[in-house]
Short mmCIF file of C-alpha atoms in Angstrom, two decimals:
data_model
loop_
_atom_site.label_atom_id
_atom_site.label_comp_id
_atom_site.label_asym_id
_atom_site.label_seq_id
_atom_site.Cartn_x
_atom_site.Cartn_y
_atom_site.Cartn_z
CA UNK A 94 0.07 0.06 0.01
CA UNK A 95 2.85 2.31 0.74
CA UNK A 96 4.25 1.72 -2.62
CA UNK A 97 0.85 2.60 -4.31
CA UNK A 98 0.60 5.80 -2.34
CA UNK A 99 4.22 6.87 -3.17
CA UNK A 100 3.68 6.07 -6.84
CA UNK A 101 0.41 8.21 -6.94
CA UNK A 102 2.21 11.19 -5.28
CA UNK A 103 4.94 10.89 -8.00
CA UNK A 104 2.75 10.30 -10.88
CA UNK A 105 -0.36 12.57 -10.46
CA UNK A 106 1.40 15.83 -11.65
CA UNK A 107 2.08 14.21 -14.86
CA UNK A 108 -1.17 12.72 -15.69
CA UNK A 109 -3.52 15.22 -14.08
CA UNK A 110 -1.53 18.40 -14.10
CA UNK A 111 -2.56 19.51 -10.76
CA UNK A 112 -3.75 18.34 -7.32
CA UNK A 113 -7.22 20.04 -7.82
CA UNK A 114 -7.33 18.07 -11.25
CA UNK A 115 -6.67 14.84 -9.52
CA UNK A 116 -9.30 15.71 -6.92
CA UNK A 117 -11.92 16.46 -9.49
CA UNK A 118 -11.26 13.25 -11.37
CA UNK A 119 -11.41 11.30 -8.06
CA UNK A 120 -14.85 12.90 -7.21
CA UNK A 121 -16.12 12.06 -10.76
CA UNK A 122 -15.00 8.59 -10.56
CA UNK A 123 -16.58 8.03 -7.12
CA UNK A 124 -19.85 9.69 -8.18
CA UNK A 125 -20.09 7.39 -11.19
CA UNK A 126 -19.08 4.23 -9.11
CA UNK A 127 -21.60 5.30 -6.39
CA UNK A 128 -24.55 5.92 -8.76
CA UNK A 129 -23.93 2.73 -10.57
CA UNK A 130 -23.71 0.68 -7.44
CA UNK A 131 -26.82 2.33 -6.07
CA UNK A 132 -28.91 1.32 -8.99
CA UNK A 133 -31.01 4.52 -8.58
CA UNK A 134 -31.86 4.42 -12.22
CA UNK A 135 -32.86 0.78 -12.22
CA UNK A 136 -34.57 0.78 -8.86
CA UNK A 137 -38.11 0.50 -10.54
CA UNK A 138 -37.30 -2.37 -12.86
CA UNK A 139 -35.55 -4.28 -9.98
CA UNK A 140 -38.39 -3.73 -7.54
CA UNK A 141 -36.18 -1.80 -5.12
CA UNK A 142 -37.13 1.30 -3.05
CA UNK A 143 -34.74 4.40 -3.33
CA UNK A 144 -34.15 4.22 0.42
CA UNK A 145 -32.91 0.42 0.24
CA UNK A 146 -30.72 1.21 -2.76
CA UNK A 147 -28.89 3.99 -0.98
CA UNK A 148 -28.87 2.00 2.33
CA UNK A 149 -27.22 -1.07 0.55
CA UNK A 150 -24.71 1.23 -1.21
CA UNK A 151 -23.55 2.74 2.18
CA UNK A 152 -23.31 -0.49 3.89
CA UNK A 153 -21.56 -2.16 0.89
CA UNK A 154 -18.99 0.50 0.42
CA UNK A 155 -18.90 2.98 3.23
CA UNK A 156 -15.32 4.33 2.26
CA UNK A 157 -16.68 5.60 -0.91
CA UNK A 158 -19.42 7.50 0.83
CA UNK A 159 -17.22 8.88 3.45
CA UNK A 160 -14.79 10.18 0.60
CA UNK A 161 -17.69 11.90 -0.97
CA UNK A 162 -18.78 13.53 2.24
CA UNK A 163 -14.98 14.73 2.99
CA UNK A 164 -14.98 16.42 -0.50
CA UNK A 165 -18.26 18.18 0.21
CA UNK A 166 -16.96 19.30 3.55
CA UNK A 167 -13.62 20.32 1.81
CA UNK A 168 -15.36 22.33 -0.68
CA UNK A 169 -16.78 24.53 1.86
CA UNK A 170 -13.19 25.54 2.80
CA UNK A 171 -11.93 25.33 -0.84
CA UNK A 172 -14.39 26.95 -3.12
CA UNK A 173 -12.33 25.85 -6.18
CA UNK A 174 -13.88 22.34 -5.48
CA UNK A 175 -17.57 23.65 -5.31
CA UNK A 176 -18.10 22.79 -9.13
CA UNK A 177 -17.17 19.21 -8.57
CA UNK A 178 -19.40 19.00 -5.70
CA UNK A 179 -22.40 20.53 -7.65
CA UNK A 180 -21.75 17.98 -10.37
CA UNK A 181 -21.72 15.25 -7.89
CA UNK A 182 -25.17 16.16 -6.66
CA UNK A 183 -26.64 16.78 -9.93
CA UNK A 184 -25.57 13.52 -10.93
CA UNK A 185 -27.47 11.88 -8.04
CA UNK A 186 -30.47 13.93 -8.68
CA UNK A 187 -30.55 13.06 -12.40
CA UNK A 188 -30.18 9.36 -11.59
CA UNK A 189 -32.90 9.56 -9.13
CA UNK A 190 -35.03 11.47 -11.42
CA UNK A 191 -34.60 8.76 -14.00
CA UNK A 192 -35.65 6.30 -11.51
CA UNK A 193 -38.81 8.09 -10.48
CA UNK A 194 -39.74 8.48 -14.35
CA UNK A 195 -39.27 4.61 -14.65
CA UNK A 196 -41.83 4.24 -11.54
CA UNK A 197 -44.22 6.32 -13.67
CA UNK A 198 -43.93 9.52 -11.83
CA UNK A 199 -45.06 12.48 -14.15
CA UNK A 200 -45.09 16.34 -13.74
CA UNK A 201 -41.98 18.29 -12.41
CA UNK A 202 -40.07 15.24 -11.65
CA UNK A 203 -36.92 17.08 -11.09
CA UNK A 204 -38.13 19.03 -8.13
CA UNK A 205 -39.43 15.81 -6.67
CA UNK A 206 -35.99 14.15 -7.27
CA UNK A 207 -34.08 16.90 -5.90
CA UNK A 208 -36.32 17.02 -2.57
CA UNK A 209 -36.28 13.11 -2.17
CA UNK A 210 -32.40 13.19 -2.69
CA UNK A 211 -32.01 15.99 0.00
CA UNK A 212 -34.00 13.80 2.46
CA UNK A 213 -32.18 10.49 1.52
CA UNK A 214 -28.72 12.35 1.65
CA UNK A 215 -29.52 13.68 5.09
CA UNK A 216 -30.42 10.30 6.30
CA UNK A 217 -27.27 8.76 4.87
CA UNK A 218 -25.18 11.34 6.66
CA UNK A 219 -26.96 10.73 9.86
#
């Protein structure tokens, strides 16, 4: 593990160009992995509730969720990370919106998805 960390420290400037670019890429990767694992888009077809999907995600890979929350908190201290955090939340809301539409919800689904995600996000944090 030490070798991996040392290699990452030596290589990231060449591949990503900056530490902030590395962090942005890590947040994007975490978001994609987390949303895919949560199956928010597929919940209707699989017969899962959104709450169960998110709970399973947190229990299966808590480190991934902790990383995302750490980045959210860090963005409060470092505004340059705020765009990545907004994208993180937008990705989750979009996935939830797709899942709600698959359940047959109509109307202003985006508002419902944003509200539901805020509630679920708060529960996960607790």
